[in-house]
Amino acid sequence: MIKINNVSMRFNLGIEKNFSLKLFFINLFKHKNKEPKKEFWALKNINFEVKKGEVVGFVGCNGAGKSTLLKIVAGVMKPTKGSVEKYGNICPMIELGAGFDMDLTARENIYLNGAILGYSKDFINEKFDAIVKFSELEDFLDVPVRNFSSGMVTRLAFSVATIVEPEILIVDEVLSVGDIAFKQKSEQKMKSMIKGGTTVLFVSHDIRQIRELCNTVIWLENGMVKMQGEANQVCNEYEAYMLNR
Amino acid sequence: MYINNILSSLKKYKFLMNQLISRDFKVKYKRSILGVLWSLLYPILTMTVMALVFSNIFKFSTPGVNYLVYLLTGLVMFNYFNEASNLAMSSVVANFSLINKIYIPKYIFPISKCLFVGINFLLTLIPLYIIIFITGTPLNIYHLLLPYSFVCLFIFTVGMGLILSSISVFLRDMFYIYGVVMTLWMYITPIMYDIKMISEELQIFFKLNPLYHYINFARRIILYNEIPTPFTFVICAVTAIITLLIGVIIFKKSQDKFIYYI
């Protein structure tokens, strides 16, 4: 179960510009009367609740705040205001292969990436063969990942990330990776994970997938919930809106 | 309560810490022929160079004790601090791609670097003891107290690593500034000379440097066959713990903002 209470997220724009050694020391000595910074509210007062086993899709144009919202739920960012309540272990599939070290072999990376995702050693030992089998990279286990093609890297990453059965699954546009054959396989895997009773938060620009997989859809627009409700209904409205823009 | 939290998360992330440390080892030696042997050879060779330069060219010496052992004791400990604090400083920035995508307690990165260099440090004790034997410096029972100063040095380094890694996120200039600071720090720490060679007034300032006390602790035992004074015991623990506390506070306060700056 996930509960989002009044979450707002503020970013300061132009942080890079305003930050220099000189300003650092100036600001050190004058805490007050700082210049007002340019602010950008990526999320404004978001409220919703996801029940156990529910599959929630998020739609909205680029920059609407979908990924920021998922990162807040995953615990990567802390909201400026509001709070997030979540129960159960989370498997964030926000970007695959983030923890790979290109100098290590596939075998070593499975352990490293598994550890980063919070798996225990015994768990990885137990699932190692399954991971390798799914990735179909048996022949390249002791090759440094540096020499892999990008498709092979994502296949490995996908296989490591999806080996768990998490209670909460966060998916940001990673439904299908690799060549056509692996694409089908990974889509099947994702679908079986999603249908397997886990709670899913799912961001995609593919409305077909959203309709197919989600019970509820939340439509974000400029950091606010524009519409929320039954999947087909929201998707119809969203598509009509996007086409008439 | 808070301590409990830390301990349980340390337990939970122990495997990750192991993996990060072993990754560092593998990556460090993967493409060299001699591999892990470099962990031993590198310090031996650099220490030999230092020893040759300072005892033969500059004719430094320490009355009553073997200069080589004197130099190496200081060097081994200072090198640990230098390498560990530098790696810890860049650890958070270097792992940004991870921090931005998945929740991991961020303190893991500086601490795993301090531990990684710590293992290397333990390996450099082997050549140090070989030199101690070769030069005929007598051993004594107080050597069993040495881990005390190593632990203090480690705690101090972790504290510094936490401070440096959080500052360097907001201020990339820190990487350059710290390079300069370390050069200065190396010379104001009595590594190649004896603190008694400096004027009395300056000595007071030199003794504000915690590294001096950790090194002094080890030298009292290894070279002078005596138990360090109670004052040395206390000052070592106090400086280490205070630095760690400052580090924890700074890191804890700033870690949620890291993500906006990296």
Coordinates of C-alpha atoms in Angstrom, one line a residue:
Chain A
M1 CA 0.0 0.0 0.0
I2 CA 1.3 3.5 -0.9
K3 CA -0.2 6.7 0.4
I4 CA 0.9 10.0 -1.0
N5 CA -0.1 12.9 1.3
N6 CA 0.0 16.4 -0.2
V7 CA 3.4 16.0 -1.8
S8 CA 5.0 19.0 -3.4
M9 CA 8.4 19.1 -4.9
R10 CA 10.4 22.2 -5.5
F11 CA 13.5 22.6 -7.7
N12 CA 15.8 25.6 -7.7
L13 CA 16.6 26.5 -11.2
G14 CA 20.0 27.9 -12.1
I15 CA 21.8 26.2 -9.2
E16 CA 24.8 25.7 -11.4
K17 CA 25.0 29.4 -12.4
N18 CA 24.6 30.8 -8.9
F19 CA 27.2 28.6 -7.4
S20 CA 30.7 29.7 -7.3
L21 CA 33.5 29.8 -4.7
K22 CA 33.0 33.5 -4.3
L23 CA 29.3 33.3 -3.7
F24 CA 29.9 30.3 -1.3
F25 CA 32.0 32.5 1.0
I26 CA 29.7 35.5 0.6
N27 CA 26.7 33.4 1.5
L28 CA 28.6 31.9 4.4
F29 CA 28.7 35.2 6.1
K30 CA 25.4 36.6 5.2
H31 CA 22.6 34.2 5.8
K32 CA 19.8 36.6 5.5
N33 CA 18.6 38.7 2.5
K34 CA 19.5 36.0 0.0
E35 CA 18.4 36.8 -3.5
P36 CA 15.1 35.1 -4.4
K37 CA 16.0 32.0 -6.4
K38 CA 14.1 30.9 -9.5
E39 CA 11.9 28.1 -8.4
F40 CA 10.2 25.4 -10.2
W41 CA 7.5 23.3 -8.6
A42 CA 7.7 19.9 -10.3
L43 CA 4.9 18.6 -8.2
K44 CA 2.1 20.5 -6.5
N45 CA 0.0 19.0 -3.7
I46 CA -0.3 15.5 -5.1
N47 CA -2.6 13.2 -3.2
F48 CA -3.5 9.6 -3.9
E49 CA -3.6 6.2 -2.5
V50 CA -2.7 2.9 -4.1
K51 CA -4.1 -0.2 -2.6
K52 CA -2.3 -3.5 -2.4
G53 CA -2.2 -5.3 -5.8
E54 CA -3.4 -2.3 -7.7
V55 CA -1.7 -1.4 -11.0
V56 CA -1.6 2.4 -11.4
G57 CA -0.4 4.0 -14.7
F58 CA 0.8 7.5 -15.0
V59 CA 0.4 9.5 -18.2
G60 CA 1.2 13.1 -19.1
C61 CA 3.5 15.0 -21.4
N62 CA 7.3 15.3 -20.9
G63 CA 8.1 17.3 -17.8
A64 CA 4.7 16.7 -16.2
G65 CA 6.4 15.3 -13.1
K66 CA 5.9 11.6 -13.6
S67 CA 9.5 10.5 -13.0
T68 CA 10.0 12.9 -10.1
L69 CA 6.9 11.4 -8.5
L70 CA 8.3 7.9 -8.9
K71 CA 11.7 8.9 -7.5
I72 CA 10.0 10.3 -4.5
V73 CA 8.1 7.1 -3.9
A74 CA 11.3 5.1 -4.4
G75 CA 13.0 7.2 -1.8
V76 CA 15.6 8.7 -4.1
M77 CA 14.3 12.2 -3.4
K78 CA 12.7 13.7 -0.4
P79 CA 9.6 15.8 -1.1
T80 CA 9.8 19.5 -0.2
K81 CA 6.4 19.2 1.4
G82 CA 4.1 16.4 2.3
S83 CA 4.9 12.7 3.0
V84 CA 4.9 9.3 1.5
E85 CA 3.8 6.2 3.4
K86 CA 4.7 2.9 1.9
Y87 CA 4.6 -0.7 3.2
G88 CA 6.6 -3.5 1.6
N89 CA 9.9 -3.8 -0.2
I90 CA 10.3 -1.7 -3.4
C91 CA 11.9 -2.7 -6.6
P92 CA 12.6 0.4 -8.5
M93 CA 13.2 -0.1 -12.2
I94 CA 13.8 3.5 -13.0
E95 CA 16.9 3.1 -15.1
L96 CA 18.5 -0.2 -15.7
G97 CA 22.1 -1.0 -15.2
A98 CA 22.8 2.1 -13.0
G99 CA 25.1 0.1 -10.8
F100 CA 27.1 -1.7 -13.4
D101 CA 30.9 -1.4 -13.3
M102 CA 32.1 -1.6 -16.8
D103 CA 35.5 -3.1 -15.7
L104 CA 33.9 -6.0 -14.0
T105 CA 32.8 -9.2 -15.6
A106 CA 29.1 -10.1 -16.1
R107 CA 29.4 -12.6 -13.2
E108 CA 30.8 -9.9 -10.8
N109 CA 28.3 -7.4 -11.9
I110 CA 25.4 -9.7 -11.1
Y111 CA 26.6 -9.7 -7.5
L112 CA 27.4 -6.0 -7.4
N113 CA 24.1 -4.9 -8.9
G114 CA 22.2 -7.4 -6.8
A115 CA 23.8 -6.0 -3.7
I116 CA 22.9 -2.5 -4.8
L117 CA 19.3 -3.5 -5.4
G118 CA 19.3 -4.9 -1.8
Y119 CA 19.5 -8.6 -2.4
S120 CA 21.3 -10.8 0.0
K121 CA 24.2 -13.0 -0.9
D122 CA 22.3 -16.2 -0.4
F123 CA 19.5 -14.9 -2.6
I124 CA 21.8 -14.1 -5.5
N125 CA 23.6 -17.4 -5.1
E126 CA 20.3 -19.2 -5.3
K127 CA 19.0 -17.2 -8.3
F128 CA 22.3 -16.9 -10.2
D129 CA 21.5 -19.5 -12.7
A130 CA 18.0 -18.2 -13.3
I131 CA 19.4 -14.7 -13.9
V132 CA 22.0 -16.0 -16.4
K133 CA 19.5 -18.2 -18.1
F134 CA 17.0 -15.4 -18.6
S135 CA 19.7 -13.0 -19.9
E136 CA 20.9 -15.7 -22.4
L137 CA 24.5 -14.6 -21.8
E138 CA 25.9 -17.9 -20.6
D139 CA 28.8 -17.7 -22.9
F140 CA 29.9 -14.2 -21.8
L141 CA 29.8 -14.6 -18.1
D142 CA 33.5 -13.9 -17.6
V143 CA 33.8 -11.1 -20.1
P144 CA 34.1 -7.6 -18.8
V145 CA 30.8 -5.7 -19.4
R146 CA 32.9 -3.0 -21.1
N147 CA 33.0 -5.3 -24.1
F148 CA 29.3 -5.9 -24.2
S149 CA 27.0 -4.3 -26.7
S150 CA 24.5 -1.9 -25.1
G151 CA 21.7 -4.4 -25.8
M152 CA 23.6 -7.1 -23.9
V153 CA 24.1 -4.7 -21.0
T154 CA 20.4 -3.9 -20.7
R155 CA 19.5 -7.6 -21.0
L156 CA 21.7 -8.4 -18.1
A157 CA 20.4 -5.5 -16.1
F158 CA 16.8 -6.4 -16.8
S159 CA 17.5 -10.0 -15.7
V160 CA 19.0 -9.0 -12.4
A161 CA 16.3 -6.4 -11.6
T162 CA 13.4 -8.7 -12.3
I163 CA 14.5 -11.7 -10.4
V164 CA 12.8 -10.6 -7.2
E165 CA 9.1 -10.7 -6.4
P166 CA 8.8 -7.2 -4.9
E167 CA 5.7 -6.0 -3.1
I168 CA 5.9 -2.7 -4.8
L169 CA 7.2 -2.4 -8.4
I170 CA 8.1 1.0 -9.9
V171 CA 8.5 0.9 -13.6
D172 CA 9.6 3.9 -15.7
E173 CA 9.5 3.1 -19.4
V174 CA 11.5 -0.1 -19.2
L175 CA 8.9 -2.6 -20.3
S176 CA 10.9 -3.9 -23.2
V177 CA 14.6 -4.0 -23.9
G178 CA 16.9 -5.8 -26.4
D179 CA 16.2 -7.3 -29.8
I180 CA 12.7 -8.5 -30.9
A181 CA 13.0 -11.9 -29.3
F182 CA 14.2 -10.6 -26.0
K183 CA 11.7 -7.7 -26.2
Q184 CA 8.8 -10.2 -26.2
K185 CA 10.3 -12.2 -23.4
S186 CA 10.9 -9.1 -21.2
E187 CA 7.4 -7.8 -21.9
Q188 CA 6.0 -11.2 -20.9
K189 CA 8.1 -11.2 -17.8
M190 CA 7.0 -7.7 -16.8
K191 CA 3.4 -8.6 -17.4
S192 CA 3.6 -11.7 -15.3
M193 CA 5.2 -9.6 -12.5
I194 CA 2.5 -7.0 -12.8
K195 CA -0.3 -9.6 -12.9
G196 CA 1.3 -11.5 -10.1
G197 CA -0.5 -9.5 -7.4
T198 CA 2.2 -6.9 -6.8
T199 CA 1.4 -3.2 -6.4
V200 CA 2.7 -1.4 -9.5
L201 CA 3.4 2.2 -10.3
F202 CA 3.9 2.4 -14.0
V203 CA 5.0 5.3 -16.2
S204 CA 4.7 4.9 -20.0
H205 CA 4.1 6.9 -23.1
D206 CA 2.6 3.8 -24.7
I207 CA -1.1 4.2 -24.1
R208 CA -1.8 0.7 -25.5
Q209 CA 0.3 -0.8 -22.7
I210 CA -1.3 1.4 -20.1
R211 CA -4.8 0.4 -21.2
E212 CA -3.7 -3.3 -21.2
L213 CA -2.0 -3.4 -17.8
C214 CA -3.5 -0.8 -15.5
N215 CA -6.6 -0.6 -13.4
T216 CA -6.3 3.0 -12.5
V217 CA -4.6 5.8 -14.4
I218 CA -3.4 9.2 -13.1
W219 CA -2.9 12.0 -15.5
L220 CA -0.3 14.5 -14.5
E221 CA -0.2 17.9 -16.0
N222 CA 2.3 20.6 -14.8
G223 CA 2.9 18.8 -11.6
M224 CA -0.8 18.5 -10.7
V225 CA -3.3 15.6 -11.0
K226 CA -5.4 16.6 -14.0
M227 CA -7.5 13.5 -13.9
Q228 CA -7.6 10.3 -12.0
G229 CA -9.8 7.2 -12.5
E230 CA -10.6 4.1 -14.4
A231 CA -7.9 3.3 -17.0
N232 CA -9.9 3.4 -20.3
Q233 CA -11.8 6.5 -19.3
V234 CA -8.6 8.6 -18.5
C235 CA -6.7 7.2 -21.5
N236 CA -9.5 8.3 -23.8
E237 CA -9.6 11.8 -22.4
Y238 CA -5.8 12.0 -22.5
E239 CA -5.5 10.8 -26.1
A240 CA -8.2 13.3 -27.2
Y241 CA -6.4 16.1 -25.3
M242 CA -3.0 15.2 -26.8
L243 CA -4.4 15.0 -30.4
N244 CA -6.2 18.3 -30.1
R245 CA -3.2 20.3 -28.8
Chain B
M1 CA 17.5 4.4 19.2
Y2 CA 19.4 6.3 16.6
I3 CA 22.5 4.1 17.1
N4 CA 20.2 1.1 16.7
N5 CA 19.0 2.4 13.4
I6 CA 22.5 2.8 12.2
L7 CA 23.5 -0.7 13.3
S8 CA 20.6 -2.4 11.7
S9 CA 21.2 -0.6 8.4
L10 CA 24.9 -1.4 8.6
K11 CA 23.8 -5.1 8.9
K12 CA 21.4 -4.8 6.1
Y13 CA 24.0 -3.1 3.8
K14 CA 26.9 -5.2 4.9
F15 CA 26.8 -7.3 1.7
L16 CA 26.7 -4.2 -0.4
M17 CA 29.7 -2.7 1.4
N18 CA 31.5 -6.0 0.8
Q19 CA 30.7 -5.9 -2.8
L20 CA 31.8 -2.3 -3.2
I21 CA 35.1 -3.0 -1.5
S22 CA 35.8 -6.1 -3.5
R23 CA 34.9 -4.1 -6.6
D24 CA 37.5 -1.5 -5.7
F25 CA 40.1 -4.2 -5.3
K26 CA 39.2 -5.9 -8.6
V27 CA 39.1 -2.7 -10.6
K28 CA 42.3 -1.5 -9.1
Y29 CA 44.4 -4.5 -10.0
K30 CA 42.5 -6.0 -12.9
R31 CA 44.7 -4.9 -15.7
S32 CA 48.1 -5.0 -14.0
I33 CA 50.3 -8.1 -14.3
L34 CA 51.5 -8.1 -10.7
G35 CA 47.9 -7.5 -9.4
V36 CA 47.4 -7.5 -5.7
L37 CA 51.2 -7.7 -5.2
W38 CA 51.2 -4.0 -6.0
S39 CA 49.5 -3.4 -2.7
L40 CA 52.7 -4.6 -1.1
L41 CA 55.2 -3.4 -3.7
Y42 CA 54.0 0.1 -4.2
P43 CA 54.4 1.2 -0.6
I44 CA 57.7 -0.6 -0.3
L45 CA 59.1 1.2 -3.4
T46 CA 57.8 4.6 -2.5
M47 CA 59.0 4.3 1.0
T48 CA 62.4 3.3 -0.2
V49 CA 62.6 6.3 -2.4
M50 CA 61.6 8.6 0.5
A51 CA 64.0 6.9 2.8
L52 CA 66.9 7.2 0.3
V53 CA 66.1 10.9 -0.3
F54 CA 65.7 12.0 3.3
S55 CA 68.4 9.9 5.0
N56 CA 71.1 10.2 2.3
I57 CA 70.6 13.4 0.5
F58 CA 69.1 15.6 3.1
K59 CA 70.9 13.8 5.9
F60 CA 67.8 13.8 8.2
S61 CA 68.2 11.8 11.3
T62 CA 66.6 11.2 14.6
P63 CA 69.0 10.8 17.5
G64 CA 68.7 7.5 19.4
V65 CA 66.3 5.8 17.1
N66 CA 66.5 4.4 13.6
Y67 CA 65.5 7.1 11.1
L68 CA 64.2 4.6 8.5
V69 CA 61.7 3.1 11.0
Y70 CA 60.8 6.6 12.2
L71 CA 60.1 7.8 8.7
L72 CA 58.1 4.8 7.7
T73 CA 55.9 4.7 10.7
G74 CA 54.8 8.2 10.0
L75 CA 54.6 7.7 6.3
V76 CA 52.4 4.5 6.5
M77 CA 49.9 6.3 8.7
F78 CA 49.9 9.5 6.8
N79 CA 49.5 7.8 3.4
Y80 CA 46.5 5.9 4.8
F81 CA 44.8 9.2 5.7
N82 CA 45.8 10.9 2.4
E83 CA 44.5 8.2 0.2
A84 CA 41.4 7.3 2.1
S85 CA 40.3 10.9 2.6
N86 CA 40.8 11.7 -1.1
L87 CA 38.9 8.6 -2.3
A88 CA 36.1 9.2 0.3
M89 CA 35.8 12.8 -0.9
S90 CA 35.1 11.9 -4.4
S91 CA 33.0 8.8 -3.6
V92 CA 29.6 10.5 -3.4
V93 CA 30.1 12.5 -6.6
A94 CA 31.4 9.5 -8.4
N95 CA 28.4 7.4 -7.5
F96 CA 25.9 9.9 -8.6
S97 CA 24.3 7.7 -11.3
L98 CA 23.4 5.3 -8.5
I99 CA 22.3 7.9 -6.0
N100 CA 20.0 9.4 -8.6
K101 CA 18.2 6.2 -9.3
I102 CA 17.9 4.1 -6.3
Y103 CA 17.8 4.5 -2.6
I104 CA 21.0 3.5 -0.9
P105 CA 22.2 5.1 2.3
K106 CA 24.8 7.5 1.0
Y107 CA 27.3 7.2 3.8
I108 CA 28.1 3.8 2.5
F109 CA 30.3 5.3 -0.2
P110 CA 32.8 7.2 1.9
I111 CA 32.9 4.5 4.6
S112 CA 33.5 1.7 2.0
K113 CA 36.4 3.8 0.6
C114 CA 37.9 4.2 4.1
L115 CA 37.6 0.5 4.7
F116 CA 39.1 -0.4 1.3
V117 CA 42.2 1.8 1.9
G118 CA 42.2 0.4 5.4
I119 CA 42.8 -3.1 4.1
N120 CA 45.7 -1.8 2.0
F121 CA 47.0 -0.1 5.1
L122 CA 47.1 -3.4 6.9
L123 CA 49.0 -4.9 4.0
T124 CA 51.6 -2.1 4.2
L125 CA 52.2 -3.0 7.9
I126 CA 54.0 -6.1 6.5
P127 CA 56.8 -4.2 4.8
L128 CA 56.9 -1.9 7.9
Y129 CA 57.5 -4.9 10.2
I130 CA 60.1 -6.3 7.8
I131 CA 62.0 -3.0 8.0
I132 CA 61.6 -3.1 11.8
F133 CA 63.2 -6.6 11.9
I134 CA 66.0 -5.8 9.4
T135 CA 67.0 -2.6 11.3
G136 CA 67.1 -4.6 14.5
T137 CA 64.6 -2.3 16.2
P138 CA 63.5 -4.3 19.3
L139 CA 59.9 -5.4 19.7
N140 CA 58.0 -5.1 22.9
I141 CA 54.6 -6.1 24.4
Y142 CA 53.2 -2.6 23.9
H143 CA 52.9 -3.3 20.1
L144 CA 49.6 -4.9 21.1
L145 CA 48.4 -1.3 21.8
L146 CA 49.1 -0.2 18.3
P147 CA 45.6 -1.1 17.0
Y148 CA 44.3 1.7 19.3
S149 CA 46.0 4.3 17.3
F150 CA 45.0 2.7 14.0
V151 CA 41.4 2.7 15.1
C152 CA 41.6 6.3 16.1
L153 CA 43.2 7.1 12.7
F154 CA 40.4 5.2 11.0
I155 CA 37.6 7.0 12.9
F156 CA 39.2 10.3 12.2
T157 CA 39.5 9.5 8.5
V158 CA 35.9 8.4 8.3
G159 CA 34.9 11.7 9.9
M160 CA 37.0 13.7 7.5
G161 CA 35.7 11.6 4.6
L162 CA 32.1 12.4 5.6
I163 CA 32.9 16.1 5.8
L164 CA 34.8 16.3 2.6
S165 CA 32.4 14.2 0.6
S166 CA 29.5 16.4 1.5
I167 CA 31.3 19.7 0.9
S168 CA 32.6 18.5 -2.5
V169 CA 29.1 17.8 -3.7
F170 CA 28.3 21.5 -3.3
L171 CA 31.7 22.8 -4.1
R172 CA 33.7 21.0 -6.8
D173 CA 36.6 23.3 -6.2
M174 CA 37.2 21.3 -3.1
F175 CA 39.1 18.6 -5.2
Y176 CA 41.7 21.2 -6.0
I177 CA 41.7 23.0 -2.7
Y178 CA 42.1 19.7 -0.8
G179 CA 45.1 18.8 -3.0
V180 CA 46.9 21.9 -1.8
V181 CA 45.7 21.4 1.7
M182 CA 47.1 17.9 1.7
T183 CA 50.5 19.1 0.5
L184 CA 50.7 21.6 3.4
W185 CA 49.3 19.0 5.8
M186 CA 52.0 16.6 4.8
Y187 CA 54.7 19.1 5.7
I188 CA 53.3 20.3 9.0
T189 CA 52.9 16.7 10.1
P190 CA 56.2 15.5 11.5
I191 CA 56.7 12.6 9.2
M192 CA 60.3 13.1 8.0
Y193 CA 61.5 15.3 10.8
D194 CA 61.2 15.3 14.6
I195 CA 58.8 17.8 16.1
K196 CA 61.6 18.9 18.5
M197 CA 63.5 20.4 15.5
I198 CA 60.9 23.2 15.4
S199 CA 60.8 26.1 17.8
E200 CA 58.8 25.7 21.0
E201 CA 56.1 28.3 20.0
L202 CA 55.4 26.6 16.7
Q203 CA 55.3 23.2 18.3
I204 CA 52.0 24.1 20.0
F205 CA 50.4 24.7 16.7
F206 CA 51.8 21.6 15.2
K207 CA 50.3 19.6 18.1
L208 CA 46.8 20.8 17.1
N209 CA 47.1 18.4 14.2
P210 CA 45.3 15.1 15.2
L211 CA 47.5 13.1 12.8
Y212 CA 50.5 14.1 14.8
H213 CA 49.1 12.4 17.9
Y214 CA 48.1 9.2 16.1
I215 CA 51.6 8.9 14.6
N216 CA 53.3 9.9 17.9
F217 CA 51.3 7.2 19.7
A218 CA 52.7 4.6 17.3
R219 CA 56.2 5.9 17.4
R220 CA 56.3 6.0 21.2
I221 CA 55.7 2.2 21.1
I222 CA 57.7 1.2 18.0
L223 CA 60.8 3.4 18.5
Y224 CA 61.0 4.4 22.1
N225 CA 59.7 1.2 23.7
E226 CA 57.4 3.1 26.0
I227 CA 53.7 3.2 26.7
P228 CA 52.1 6.4 25.4
T229 CA 51.2 8.9 28.0
P230 CA 47.6 9.0 29.2
F231 CA 47.3 12.4 27.6
T232 CA 48.1 10.8 24.2
F233 CA 45.5 8.1 24.8
V234 CA 42.9 10.7 25.5
I235 CA 43.7 13.2 22.8
C236 CA 43.7 10.4 20.2
A237 CA 40.2 9.2 21.1
V238 CA 38.8 12.7 21.6
T239 CA 40.0 14.2 18.3
A240 CA 38.8 11.1 16.4
I241 CA 35.4 11.0 18.0
I242 CA 34.8 14.8 17.7
T243 CA 35.8 14.7 14.0
L244 CA 33.5 11.7 13.4
L245 CA 30.6 13.5 15.1
I246 CA 31.1 16.6 13.1
G247 CA 31.2 14.5 10.0
V248 CA 28.0 12.6 10.8
I249 CA 26.2 15.9 11.6
I250 CA 27.3 17.6 8.4
F251 CA 26.6 14.6 6.2
K252 CA 23.2 13.9 7.7
K253 CA 22.2 17.5 7.3
S254 CA 23.2 17.9 3.7
Q255 CA 22.6 14.4 2.3
D256 CA 19.1 15.1 1.2
K257 CA 20.3 18.1 -0.9
F258 CA 23.0 16.1 -2.7
I259 CA 20.7 15.1 -5.5
Y260 CA 20.0 18.7 -6.6
Y261 CA 23.7 19.5 -6.9
I262 CA 25.2 16.5 -8.5

